[in-house]
PDB file of C-alpha atoms in Angstrom:
ATOM      1  CA  MET A 155       0.446 115.186  91.451  1.00 57.00           C
ATOM      2  CA  ALA A 156       3.291 115.390  93.994  1.00 70.00           C
ATOM      3  CA  LYS A 157       2.189 115.172  97.768  1.00 78.00           C
ATOM      4  CA  LYS A 158       1.800 118.059  99.573  1.00 88.00           C
ATOM      5  CA  GLN A 159       4.712 118.688 102.125  1.00 94.00           C
ATOM      6  CA  PHE A 160       3.615 119.628 105.791  1.00 97.00           C
ATOM      7  CA  GLY A 161       5.893 120.473 108.687  1.00 97.00           C
ATOM      8  CA  VAL A 162       4.305 120.398 112.340  1.00 97.00           C
ATOM      9  CA  ILE A 163       6.923 122.244 114.859  1.00 97.00           C
ATOM     10  CA  GLY A 164       5.639 121.070 118.570  1.00 95.00           C
ATOM     11  CA  LEU A 165       4.522 117.940 119.128  1.00 95.00           C
ATOM     12  CA  GLY A 166       1.875 118.322 121.974  1.00 92.00           C
ATOM     13  CA  THR A 167      -1.510 117.040 121.675  1.00 89.00           C
ATOM     14  CA  PHE A 168      -2.763 119.383 118.798  1.00 91.00           C
ATOM     15  CA  GLY A 169       0.452 118.935 116.928  1.00 94.00           C
ATOM     16  CA  SER A 170       0.912 115.198 117.208  1.00 95.00           C
ATOM     17  CA  SER A 171      -2.974 115.170 116.289  1.00 93.00           C
ATOM     18  CA  ILE A 172      -2.566 117.156 113.331  1.00 95.00           C
ATOM     19  CA  ALA A 173       0.984 115.466 112.141  1.00 96.00           C
ATOM     20  CA  LYS A 174      -1.131 111.941 112.011  1.00 95.00           C
ATOM     21  CA  GLU A 175      -4.147 113.042 110.646  1.00 94.00           C
ATOM     22  CA  LEU A 176      -2.268 114.519 107.756  1.00 95.00           C
ATOM     23  CA  PHE A 177      -0.547 111.655 107.297  1.00 95.00           C
ATOM     24  CA  LYS A 178      -3.450 109.638 107.669  1.00 93.00           C
ATOM     25  CA  LYS A 179      -4.653 111.673 104.594  1.00 91.00           C
ATOM     26  CA  ASN A 180      -1.497 110.851 102.429  1.00 91.00           C
ATOM     27  CA  ALA A 181       0.298 114.004 103.010  1.00 94.00           C
ATOM     28  CA  GLN A 182       4.101 114.283 103.579  1.00 95.00           C
ATOM     29  CA  VAL A 183       4.679 115.110 107.152  1.00 96.00           C
ATOM     30  CA  LEU A 184       7.647 116.152 108.719  1.00 97.00           C
ATOM     31  CA  ALA A 185       7.332 116.188 112.383  1.00 97.00           C
ATOM     32  CA  ILE A 186       9.835 118.250 114.669  1.00 97.00           C
ATOM     33  CA  ASP A 187       9.894 118.610 118.525  1.00 96.00           C
ATOM     34  CA  ILE A 188      12.783 119.500 120.727  1.00 94.00           C
ATOM     35  CA  ASP A 189      11.859 116.363 123.120  1.00 94.00           C
ATOM     36  CA  GLU A 190      13.252 113.307 122.083  1.00 95.00           C
ATOM     37  CA  THR A 191      10.768 110.805 123.321  1.00 95.00           C
ATOM     38  CA  ILE A 192       7.968 112.190 121.786  1.00 95.00           C
ATOM     39  CA  VAL A 193       9.497 112.498 118.565  1.00 96.00           C
ATOM     40  CA  ASN A 194      10.517 108.956 118.884  1.00 96.00           C
ATOM     41  CA  LYS A 195       6.684 108.201 119.857  1.00 95.00           C
ATOM     42  CA  ILE A 196       5.253 109.777 116.910  1.00 96.00           C
ATOM     43  CA  SER A 197       7.818 108.649 114.634  1.00 95.00           C
ATOM     44  CA  ASP A 198       5.766 105.535 112.744  1.00 95.00           C
ATOM     45  CA  SER A 199       2.768 107.899 112.420  1.00 95.00           C
ATOM     46  CA  VAL A 200       4.491 110.424 110.007  1.00 96.00           C
ATOM     47  CA  THR A 201       7.022 110.621 107.088  1.00 96.00           C
ATOM     48  CA  GLN A 202       9.794 111.937 109.081  1.00 96.00           C
ATOM     49  CA  ALA A 203      10.336 112.715 112.925  1.00 96.00           C
ATOM     50  CA  ILE A 204      13.342 115.044 113.666  1.00 96.00           C
ATOM     51  CA  VAL A 205      14.513 115.930 117.159  1.00 96.00           C
ATOM     52  CA  ALA A 206      15.152 119.968 116.750  1.00 95.00           C
ATOM     53  CA  ASP A 207      15.229 123.140 118.630  1.00 94.00           C
ATOM     54  CA  ALA A 208      12.179 125.479 117.077  1.00 94.00           C
ATOM     55  CA  THR A 209      14.483 128.578 117.795  1.00 93.00           C
ATOM     56  CA  ASP A 210      17.673 127.261 116.015  1.00 94.00           C
ATOM     57  CA  GLU A 211      17.538 128.356 112.224  1.00 94.00           C
ATOM     58  CA  LYS A 212      20.534 125.866 111.376  1.00 95.00           C
ATOM     59  CA  SER A 213      18.679 122.872 113.254  1.00 94.00           C
ATOM     60  CA  LEU A 214      15.194 123.483 111.276  1.00 95.00           C
ATOM     61  CA  GLU A 215      17.133 124.330 108.053  1.00 94.00           C
ATOM     62  CA  ASN A 216      18.845 120.912 108.376  1.00 94.00           C
ATOM     63  CA  ALA A 217      15.775 119.108 108.911  1.00 93.00           C
ATOM     64  CA  GLY A 218      13.961 120.242 105.759  1.00 94.00           C
ATOM     65  CA  VAL A 219      11.523 122.737 106.722  1.00 95.00           C
ATOM     66  CA  LYS A 220      12.183 124.801 103.919  1.00 94.00           C
ATOM     67  CA  ASP A 221      10.616 122.405 101.659  1.00 93.00           C
ATOM     68  CA  CYS A 222       7.774 122.145 103.136  1.00 95.00           C
ATOM     69  CA  ASP A 223       4.381 124.103 101.142  1.00 95.00           C
ATOM     70  CA  THR A 224       2.920 124.595 104.546  1.00 96.00           C
ATOM     71  CA  VAL A 225       3.991 124.899 108.087  1.00 97.00           C
ATOM     72  CA  ILE A 226       1.956 124.292 111.385  1.00 97.00           C
ATOM     73  CA  ILE A 227       3.688 125.888 114.466  1.00 96.00           C
ATOM     74  CA  SER A 228       2.020 124.304 117.604  1.00 95.00           C
ATOM     75  CA  ILE A 229       3.812 125.914 120.109  1.00 92.00           C
ATOM     76  CA  GLY A 230       1.037 127.473 122.099  1.00 71.00           C
ATOM     77  CA  GLU A 231       2.193 127.662 125.413  1.00 76.00           C
ATOM     78  CA  ASP A 232       5.752 128.961 124.859  1.00 87.00           C
ATOM     79  CA  ILE A 233       4.824 132.233 123.182  1.00 91.00           C
ATOM     80  CA  GLU A 234       8.399 133.277 122.675  1.00 93.00           C
ATOM     81  CA  THR A 235       9.271 130.254 120.723  1.00 94.00           C
ATOM     82  CA  SER A 236       6.615 130.415 118.830  1.00 95.00           C
ATOM     83  CA  ILE A 237       6.977 133.693 117.713  1.00 95.00           C
ATOM     84  CA  LEU A 238      10.633 132.782 116.835  1.00 95.00           C
ATOM     85  CA  ALA A 239       9.713 129.846 115.235  1.00 96.00           C
ATOM     86  CA  THR A 240       7.124 131.890 113.199  1.00 95.00           C
ATOM     87  CA  LEU A 241       9.920 134.217 112.242  1.00 95.00           C
ATOM     88  CA  ILE A 242      12.572 131.683 111.020  1.00 96.00           C
ATOM     89  CA  VAL A 243       9.817 129.796 109.018  1.00 96.00           C
ATOM     90  CA  LYS A 244       8.502 133.156 107.467  1.00 95.00           C
ATOM     91  CA  ASP A 245      12.229 133.909 106.675  1.00 94.00           C
ATOM     92  CA  PHE A 246      12.606 130.613 104.903  1.00 95.00           C
ATOM     93  CA  GLY A 247       9.932 131.599 102.504  1.00 93.00           C
ATOM     94  CA  VAL A 248       7.589 129.008 103.290  1.00 94.00           C
ATOM     95  CA  LYS A 249       4.303 129.975 101.468  1.00 91.00           C
ATOM     96  CA  ASN A 250       1.704 129.142 104.214  1.00 93.00           C
ATOM     97  CA  VAL A 251       2.316 129.269 107.642  1.00 95.00           C
ATOM     98  CA  VAL A 252      -0.248 128.326 110.370  1.00 95.00           C
ATOM     99  CA  VAL A 253       0.147 129.392 113.941  1.00 94.00           C
ATOM    100  CA  LYS A 254      -1.516 127.591 116.628  1.00 93.00           C
ATOM    101  CA  CYS A 255      -2.107 130.597 119.684  1.00 91.00           C
ATOM    102  CA  VAL A 256      -3.255 131.245 123.131  1.00 87.00           C
ATOM    103  CA  SER A 257      -4.656 134.352 123.438  1.00 84.00           C
ATOM    104  CA  GLN A 258      -5.095 137.456 121.127  1.00 82.00           C
ATOM    105  CA  TRP A 259      -1.850 139.215 121.633  1.00 86.00           C
ATOM    106  CA  HIS A 260      -0.226 136.016 120.784  1.00 89.00           C
ATOM    107  CA  SER A 261      -2.101 135.862 117.244  1.00 88.00           C
ATOM    108  CA  LYS A 262      -1.641 139.770 116.594  1.00 88.00           C
ATOM    109  CA  ILE A 263       2.441 139.344 117.149  1.00 91.00           C
ATOM    110  CA  ALA A 264       1.958 136.133 114.788  1.00 90.00           C
ATOM    111  CA  ALA A 265       0.194 137.878 112.043  1.00 88.00           C
ATOM    112  CA  LYS A 266       2.433 140.925 112.180  1.00 89.00           C
ATOM    113  CA  ILE A 267       5.383 138.596 111.530  1.00 91.00           C
ATOM    114  CA  GLY A 268       3.767 137.378 108.895  1.00 89.00           C
ATOM    115  CA  ALA A 269       1.659 133.950 109.841  1.00 91.00           C
ATOM    116  CA  ASP A 270      -0.844 133.231 107.107  1.00 91.00           C
ATOM    117  CA  LYS A 271      -3.299 132.087 109.607  1.00 90.00           C
ATOM    118  CA  VAL A 272      -3.864 131.733 113.103  1.00 90.00           C
ATOM    119  CA  VAL A 273      -5.875 129.271 115.025  1.00 91.00           C
ATOM    120  CA  TYR A 274      -7.429 128.934 118.249  1.00 87.00           C
ATOM    121  CA  PRO A 275      -8.501 125.298 119.000  1.00 86.00           C
ATOM    122  CA  GLU A 276      -8.922 125.937 122.730  1.00 81.00           C
ATOM    123  CA  LEU A 277     -10.989 129.083 122.460  1.00 80.00           C
ATOM    124  CA  GLU A 278     -12.903 127.372 119.558  1.00 78.00           C
ATOM    125  CA  MET A 279     -13.420 124.454 121.601  1.00 79.00           C
ATOM    126  CA  ALA A 280     -14.847 126.345 124.133  1.00 79.00           C
ATOM    127  CA  GLU A 281     -17.146 128.242 122.100  1.00 77.00           C
ATOM    128  CA  LYS A 282     -18.751 125.036 120.854  1.00 76.00           C
ATOM    129  CA  LEU A 283     -19.254 123.399 124.272  1.00 76.00           C
ATOM    130  CA  ALA A 284     -20.770 126.570 125.589  1.00 78.00           C
ATOM    131  CA  ASP A 285     -23.161 126.491 122.657  1.00 73.00           C
ATOM    132  CA  SER A 286     -23.986 123.108 123.249  1.00 71.00           C
ATOM    133  CA  MET A 287     -24.491 123.747 126.551  1.00 73.00           C
ATOM    134  CA  VAL A 288     -26.699 126.615 126.240  1.00 70.00           C
ATOM    135  CA  SER A 289     -28.491 125.122 123.058  1.00 68.00           C
ATOM    136  CA  PRO A 290     -28.989 121.201 123.709  1.00 67.00           C
ATOM    137  CA  ASN A 291     -30.832 120.755 120.652  1.00 69.00           C
ATOM    138  CA  ILE A 292     -27.999 122.242 118.561  1.00 70.00           C
ATOM    139  CA  LEU A 293     -25.819 119.458 118.036  1.00 73.00           C
ATOM    140  CA  GLU A 294     -23.376 121.219 115.984  1.00 74.00           C
ATOM    141  CA  GLN A 295     -22.857 124.375 114.422  1.00 74.00           C
ATOM    142  CA  ILE A 296     -20.808 125.510 111.647  1.00 76.00           C
ATOM    143  CA  GLU A 297     -20.260 129.240 110.402  1.00 73.00           C
ATOM    144  CA  PHE A 298     -20.526 129.595 106.998  1.00 73.00           C
ATOM    145  CA  SER A 299     -20.489 133.019 106.107  1.00 76.00           C
ATOM    146  CA  LYS A 300     -20.823 136.224 108.457  1.00 74.00           C
ATOM    147  CA  ASP A 301     -24.667 135.992 108.137  1.00 83.00           C
ATOM    148  CA  TYR A 302     -25.179 132.434 107.574  1.00 87.00           C
ATOM    149  CA  ASN A 303     -24.636 129.110 109.585  1.00 86.00           C
ATOM    150  CA  LEU A 304     -25.178 125.162 109.048  1.00 88.00           C
ATOM    151  CA  VAL A 305     -26.519 123.831 112.047  1.00 88.00           C
ATOM    152  CA  GLU A 306     -27.795 120.119 113.527  1.00 89.00           C
ATOM    153  CA  ILE A 307     -30.546 120.591 115.207  1.00 89.00           C
ATOM    154  CA  LEU A 308     -33.019 117.759 116.819  1.00 88.00           C
ATOM    155  CA  ALA A 309     -36.388 117.573 114.975  1.00 91.00           C
ATOM    156  CA  PRO A 310     -38.843 119.945 117.340  1.00 90.00           C
ATOM    157  CA  LYS A 311     -41.645 117.669 118.550  1.00 88.00           C
ATOM    158  CA  ASP A 312     -44.564 119.478 116.568  1.00 90.00           C
ATOM    159  CA  PHE A 313     -42.351 118.815 113.176  1.00 92.00           C
ATOM    160  CA  CYS A 314     -42.442 114.677 114.175  1.00 90.00           C
ATOM    161  CA  GLY A 315     -45.026 112.903 111.569  1.00 91.00           C
ATOM    162  CA  LYS A 316     -45.055 115.516 108.823  1.00 94.00           C
ATOM    163  CA  THR A 317     -43.169 116.200 105.694  1.00 95.00           C
ATOM    164  CA  ILE A 318     -40.736 118.834 105.450  1.00 95.00           C
ATOM    165  CA  LYS A 319     -43.192 121.009 103.569  1.00 94.00           C
ATOM    166  CA  GLU A 320     -46.019 120.134 106.065  1.00 94.00           C
ATOM    167  CA  SER A 321     -43.387 121.472 108.824  1.00 93.00           C
ATOM    168  CA  GLY A 322     -42.810 124.908 107.364  1.00 92.00           C
ATOM    169  CA  ILE A 323     -39.600 125.239 107.816  1.00 93.00           C
ATOM    170  CA  ARG A 324     -38.794 126.878 104.760  1.00 91.00           C
ATOM    171  CA  ASN A 325     -42.055 129.017 104.750  1.00 90.00           C
ATOM    172  CA  LYS A 326     -42.193 130.184 108.412  1.00 90.00           C
ATOM    173  CA  HIS A 327     -38.777 129.991 109.464  1.00 90.00           C
ATOM    174  CA  GLY A 328     -36.877 130.503 106.435  1.00 91.00           C
ATOM    175  CA  LEU A 329     -34.596 127.622 107.111  1.00 93.00           C
ATOM    176  CA  ASN A 330     -33.307 125.008 104.322  1.00 93.00           C
ATOM    177  CA  VAL A 331     -33.319 121.599 105.460  1.00 94.00           C
ATOM    178  CA  ILE A 332     -30.329 120.012 103.407  1.00 93.00           C
ATOM    179  CA  ALA A 333     -29.913 116.339 104.871  1.00 94.00           C
ATOM    180  CA  ILE A 334     -31.862 114.434 107.715  1.00 95.00           C
ATOM    181  CA  LYS A 335     -29.922 111.821 109.828  1.00 93.00           C
ATOM    182  CA  ARG A 336     -32.079 109.162 111.193  1.00 93.00           C
ATOM    183  CA  GLN A 337     -30.821 106.270 114.051  1.00 89.00           C
ATOM    184  CA  THR A 338     -32.131 103.185 112.900  1.00 91.00           C
ATOM    185  CA  PRO A 339     -32.150 100.120 114.672  1.00 93.00           C
ATOM    186  CA  PHE A 340     -31.239  96.838 113.787  1.00 93.00           C
ATOM    187  CA  ILE A 341     -29.684  93.551 114.831  1.00 92.00           C
ATOM    188  CA  ASN A 342     -25.897  92.991 113.897  1.00 90.00           C
ATOM    189  CA  ASP A 343     -24.150  90.049 112.872  1.00 89.00           C
ATOM    190  CA  GLU A 344     -23.536  88.828 116.239  1.00 87.00           C
ATOM    191  CA  GLY A 345     -27.795  89.062 116.895  1.00 88.00           C
ATOM    192  CA  LYS A 346     -27.240  91.950 119.290  1.00 89.00           C
ATOM    193  CA  THR A 347     -29.542  95.005 119.116  1.00 92.00           C
ATOM    194  CA  ASP A 348     -27.452  98.042 117.591  1.00 93.00           C
ATOM    195  CA  ILE A 349     -28.442 101.677 116.206  1.00 92.00           C
ATOM    196  CA  VAL A 350     -27.064 102.602 112.569  1.00 91.00           C
ATOM    197  CA  GLU A 351     -27.032 106.242 111.599  1.00 89.00           C
ATOM    198  CA  GLU A 352     -28.831 106.658 108.183  1.00 92.00           C
ATOM    199  CA  VAL A 353     -28.281 110.167 105.944  1.00 93.00           C
ATOM    200  CA  ASN A 354     -31.065 111.365 103.465  1.00 94.00           C
ATOM    201  CA  VAL A 355     -28.840 114.004 101.646  1.00 92.00           C
ATOM    202  CA  ALA A 356     -31.125 116.855  99.621  1.00 92.00           C
ATOM    203  CA  PRO A 357     -34.690 115.377 101.103  1.00 94.00           C
ATOM    204  CA  GLY A 358     -37.341 116.473  99.184  1.00 93.00           C
ATOM    205  CA  PRO A 359     -39.934 118.394 100.461  1.00 93.00           C
ATOM    206  CA  GLU A 360     -42.342 115.176 100.714  1.00 94.00           C
ATOM    207  CA  ASP A 361     -39.951 113.631 102.864  1.00 95.00           C
ATOM    208  CA  ASP A 362     -41.069 112.627 106.282  1.00 94.00           C
ATOM    209  CA  ILE A 363     -39.494 113.991 109.798  1.00 94.00           C
ATOM    210  CA  LEU A 364     -39.907 111.618 112.487  1.00 91.00           C
ATOM    211  CA  GLU A 365     -39.164 111.938 116.220  1.00 87.00           C
ATOM    212  CA  HIS A 366     -35.749 111.950 117.477  1.00 87.00           C
ATOM    213  CA  ASP A 367     -34.481 112.847 113.592  1.00 91.00           C
ATOM    214  CA  ILE A 368     -31.756 115.087 113.434  1.00 91.00           C
ATOM    215  CA  LEU A 369     -31.953 118.093 110.579  1.00 93.00           C
ATOM    216  CA  VAL A 370     -28.935 119.762 109.011  1.00 93.00           C
ATOM    217  CA  VAL A 371     -30.222 123.001 108.170  1.00 93.00           C
ATOM    218  CA  VAL A 372     -28.629 125.935 106.711  1.00 92.00           C
ATOM    219  CA  GLY A 373     -30.142 129.665 106.951  1.00 92.00           C
ATOM    220  CA  LYS A 374     -29.252 133.136 108.363  1.00 91.00           C
ATOM    221  CA  GLN A 375     -27.849 133.022 111.959  1.00 84.00           C
ATOM    222  CA  ASN A 376     -31.108 135.522 112.929  1.00 86.00           C
ATOM    223  CA  ASP A 377     -33.878 132.939 111.656  1.00 89.00           C
ATOM    224  CA  ILE A 378     -31.807 130.053 113.258  1.00 86.00           C
ATOM    225  CA  GLU A 379     -31.551 131.980 116.786  1.00 82.00           C
ATOM    226  CA  LYS A 380     -35.276 132.825 116.425  1.00 83.00           C
ATOM    227  CA  PHE A 381     -35.921 128.892 115.577  1.00 83.00           C
ATOM    228  CA  LYS A 382     -33.984 127.778 118.350  1.00 75.00           C
ATOM    229  CA  ASP A 383     -35.889 130.213 120.868  1.00 70.00           C
ATOM    230  CA  ASN A 384     -39.245 128.904 119.741  1.00 66.00           C
ATOM    231  CA  ASN A 385     -38.332 125.027 119.855  1.00 67.00           C
TER     232      ASN A 385
ATOM    233  CA  MET B 272     -39.598  70.769 139.868  1.00 52.00           C
ATOM    234  CA  MET B 273     -36.685  73.345 140.262  1.00 52.00           C
ATOM    235  CA  ASN B 274     -35.689  73.026 136.952  1.00 60.00           C
ATOM    236  CA  ILE B 275     -39.394  73.204 135.405  1.00 59.00           C
ATOM    237  CA  LYS B 276     -39.547  76.636 137.135  1.00 59.00           C
ATOM    238  CA  GLU B 277     -35.973  77.498 136.150  1.00 59.00           C
ATOM    239  CA  LYS B 278     -37.287  76.793 132.913  1.00 57.00           C
ATOM    240  CA  ASN B 279     -40.496  78.930 132.731  1.00 58.00           C
ATOM    241  CA  LYS B 280     -38.752  81.909 134.191  1.00 57.00           C
ATOM    242  CA  LYS B 281     -36.217  81.682 131.484  1.00 63.00           C
ATOM    243  CA  THR B 282     -39.023  81.116 128.884  1.00 78.00           C
ATOM    244  CA  GLN B 283     -40.890  84.436 130.175  1.00 90.00           C
ATOM    245  CA  GLU B 284     -37.683  86.522 130.310  1.00 91.00           C
ATOM    246  CA  GLU B 285     -37.333  85.457 126.584  1.00 92.00           C
ATOM    247  CA  LEU B 286     -41.031  86.211 125.644  1.00 94.00           C
ATOM    248  CA  VAL B 287     -40.870  89.410 127.083  1.00 95.00           C
ATOM    249  CA  GLN B 288     -37.280  90.264 125.202  1.00 95.00           C
ATOM    250  CA  GLU B 289     -38.864  89.265 122.239  1.00 94.00           C
ATOM    251  CA  THR B 290     -41.656  91.575 122.695  1.00 96.00           C
ATOM    252  CA  ALA B 291     -39.255  94.476 123.662  1.00 96.00           C
ATOM    253  CA  THR B 292     -36.672  93.784 120.648  1.00 95.00           C
ATOM    254  CA  PHE B 293     -39.932  93.813 118.229  1.00 95.00           C
ATOM    255  CA  TYR B 294     -40.639  97.333 119.584  1.00 95.00           C
ATOM    256  CA  PHE B 295     -36.909  98.288 119.460  1.00 95.00           C
ATOM    257  CA  LEU B 296     -36.685  97.315 115.781  1.00 94.00           C
ATOM    258  CA  ASN B 297     -39.638  99.320 114.865  1.00 91.00           C
ATOM    259  CA  SER B 298     -38.765 102.186 116.703  1.00 89.00           C
ATOM    260  CA  LYS B 299     -41.275 102.413 119.327  1.00 91.00           C
ATOM    261  CA  PHE B 300     -39.055 103.361 121.764  1.00 93.00           C
ATOM    262  CA  ASP B 301     -41.009 104.508 124.715  1.00 94.00           C
ATOM    263  CA  GLU B 302     -42.890 100.891 124.466  1.00 96.00           C
ATOM    264  CA  ALA B 303     -39.323  98.989 124.024  1.00 97.00           C
ATOM    265  CA  ILE B 304     -38.323 100.578 127.651  1.00 97.00           C
ATOM    266  CA  ASP B 305     -41.549  99.385 129.412  1.00 97.00           C
ATOM    267  CA  GLU B 306     -40.296  96.007 127.923  1.00 97.00           C
ATOM    268  CA  PHE B 307     -36.795  96.006 128.553  1.00 97.00           C
ATOM    269  CA  LYS B 308     -37.548  97.190 131.972  1.00 97.00           C
ATOM    270  CA  LYS B 309     -39.277  94.139 132.528  1.00 97.00           C
ATOM    271  CA  VAL B 310     -37.055  91.758 131.453  1.00 97.00           C
ATOM    272  CA  LEU B 311     -34.529  93.242 134.278  1.00 97.00           C
ATOM    273  CA  LYS B 312     -36.929  92.357 136.703  1.00 96.00           C
ATOM    274  CA  LEU B 313     -37.249  89.029 135.536  1.00 94.00           C
ATOM    275  CA  ASN B 314     -33.307  88.812 135.030  1.00 95.00           C
ATOM    276  CA  PRO B 315     -31.296  91.652 136.583  1.00 96.00           C
ATOM    277  CA  ALA B 316     -28.228  90.456 134.888  1.00 96.00           C
ATOM    278  CA  ASN B 317     -29.705  90.437 131.063  1.00 96.00           C
ATOM    279  CA  ILE B 318     -27.158  92.279 129.593  1.00 96.00           C
ATOM    280  CA  GLU B 319     -28.750  92.720 126.443  1.00 96.00           C
ATOM    281  CA  ALA B 320     -31.455  94.665 127.889  1.00 97.00           C
ATOM    282  CA  TYR B 321     -29.207  97.022 129.530  1.00 97.00           C
ATOM    283  CA  CYS B 322     -27.381  97.860 126.146  1.00 97.00           C
ATOM    284  CA  SER B 323     -30.487  98.168 124.409  1.00 97.00           C
ATOM    285  CA  LEU B 324     -31.472 100.335 127.102  1.00 98.00           C
ATOM    286  CA  GLY B 325     -28.586 102.486 126.499  1.00 97.00           C
ATOM    287  CA  LEU B 326     -29.283 102.466 122.595  1.00 96.00           C
ATOM    288  CA  ILE B 327     -32.775 103.826 123.359  1.00 96.00           C
ATOM    289  CA  TYR B 328     -31.587 106.492 125.608  1.00 95.00           C
ATOM    290  CA  GLU B 329     -28.905 107.618 123.736  1.00 92.00           C
ATOM    291  CA  ASN B 330     -31.245 108.069 120.513  1.00 89.00           C
ATOM    292  CA  LYS B 331     -33.706 110.164 122.780  1.00 88.00           C
ATOM    293  CA  LYS B 332     -31.229 112.301 123.565  1.00 84.00           C
ATOM    294  CA  GLN B 333     -31.136 111.494 127.324  1.00 89.00           C
ATOM    295  CA  PRO B 334     -27.158 110.600 127.281  1.00 89.00           C
ATOM    296  CA  GLU B 335     -26.572 110.255 131.467  1.00 90.00           C
ATOM    297  CA  GLU B 336     -29.140 107.345 131.448  1.00 95.00           C
ATOM    298  CA  ALA B 337     -27.498 106.130 128.265  1.00 95.00           C
ATOM    299  CA  LYS B 338     -24.414 106.072 129.628  1.00 94.00           C
ATOM    300  CA  LYS B 339     -25.453 104.484 132.856  1.00 96.00           C
ATOM    301  CA  MET B 340     -27.088 101.763 131.012  1.00 97.00           C
ATOM    302  CA  TYR B 341     -23.779 101.308 129.046  1.00 96.00           C
ATOM    303  CA  GLU B 342     -21.557 101.135 132.354  1.00 96.00           C
ATOM    304  CA  LYS B 343     -24.076  98.234 133.374  1.00 97.00           C
ATOM    305  CA  THR B 344     -23.842  96.694 130.420  1.00 97.00           C
ATOM    306  CA  LEU B 345     -19.684  96.624 130.738  1.00 96.00           C
ATOM    307  CA  LEU B 346     -19.761  95.689 134.268  1.00 97.00           C
ATOM    308  CA  LEU B 347     -21.643  92.704 132.953  1.00 97.00           C
ATOM    309  CA  ASP B 348     -19.720  92.194 130.195  1.00 96.00           C
ATOM    310  CA  LYS B 349     -16.667  93.945 130.139  1.00 94.00           C
ATOM    311  CA  ASN B 350     -15.868  93.341 126.390  1.00 94.00           C
ATOM    312  CA  ASN B 351     -19.343  94.382 124.955  1.00 95.00           C
ATOM    313  CA  LYS B 352     -18.259  95.959 121.510  1.00 93.00           C
ATOM    314  CA  VAL B 353     -21.795  97.652 120.933  1.00 95.00           C
ATOM    315  CA  ALA B 354     -21.570  99.284 124.735  1.00 95.00           C
ATOM    316  CA  LYS B 355     -17.659 100.198 124.502  1.00 94.00           C
ATOM    317  CA  GLU B 356     -18.296 102.012 120.888  1.00 92.00           C
ATOM    318  CA  HIS B 357     -21.490 103.898 122.081  1.00 93.00           C
ATOM    319  CA  LEU B 358     -20.205 104.949 125.338  1.00 92.00           C
ATOM    320  CA  ASN B 359     -16.932 106.279 123.668  1.00 89.00           C
ATOM    321  CA  LYS B 360     -18.940 107.988 121.160  1.00 86.00           C
ATOM    322  CA  LEU B 361     -20.779 109.958 124.152  1.00 85.00           C
ATOM    323  CA  ILE B 362     -18.216 110.801 126.232  1.00 81.00           C
ATOM    324  CA  GLY B 363     -16.215 111.765 123.202  1.00 73.00           C
ATOM    325  CA  ILE B 364     -13.059 109.178 122.760  1.00 71.00           C
ATOM    326  CA  LYS B 365     -11.958 108.498 119.502  1.00 62.00           C
ATOM    327  CA  ASP B 366     -11.809 104.526 118.900  1.00 58.00           C
ATOM    328  CA  ASP B 367      -8.160 104.994 117.690  1.00 52.00           C
ATOM    329  CA  GLU B 368      -6.870 107.293 120.752  1.00 47.00           C
ATOM    330  CA  GLN B 369      -4.489 104.680 121.423  1.00 43.00           C
ATOM    331  CA  ASP B 370      -1.481 106.900 123.100  1.00 41.00           C
TER     332      ASP B 370
END
């Protein structure tokens, strides 16, 4: 199967991180920025790095943006440039265009001119951080669908020493435990104490819950909220 | 006489550390904390005790305490791999974030 080709326009922190990650995952990555220093810096971590003006149609065409399967426009700070670049890339006929946005208006305009997906990394991160500060026992939260979430939660004290069945997490709280993460102490090769994380995927009803275990649970958002409030 | 005293002190430190490590490996973290603290009373420069306390506090979801312990470990041994890795993880620094 041919490698997928990605273009990343705008190599700030978000753009360069995504370009490098895609390249690490064996994708063909064309990285573009107007700043030569930034382009030189990333050149060894992507397939091709090119200096080009994101608002100049000819430059982008010469860079090979037309041949990309997906283009990520990550020029969040300069909305005008971001919008122009999106227009040009859509005009090229690129099938999938992802635009990093900084505001709701930015995303609305991007969607109007044909962006296939808009992302708000700062907003998403802020929501995640706020969640973790308000509910320190919730370690990770992923929205599955409108009503269902997947969360990593520290095992409540009254669950410790019980099996999953005895804890009543399914019957009383309506939540399903899909994995248990446990920190296991050990002595490493250098003879020093260390802790490794072991994951019990799809645990059975008779599996034990120990103190400090992290439970990965799936359930309705309302049930998760109730569970959070009671523990 | 000085040498014998020194030797005894070391042995006691080692004994307590052995007990602390035993508790640590058996996930008896509260008992391990008490013992590692005793180790530090006997030798306030025991790197292993600081690092192990960091690991325990991290596991008990007490990140501030854990950070303090890792920082103390790194003050005594700036190249301590375990403390460096765990401190970076707590703060959220990725290991390969060099540039």
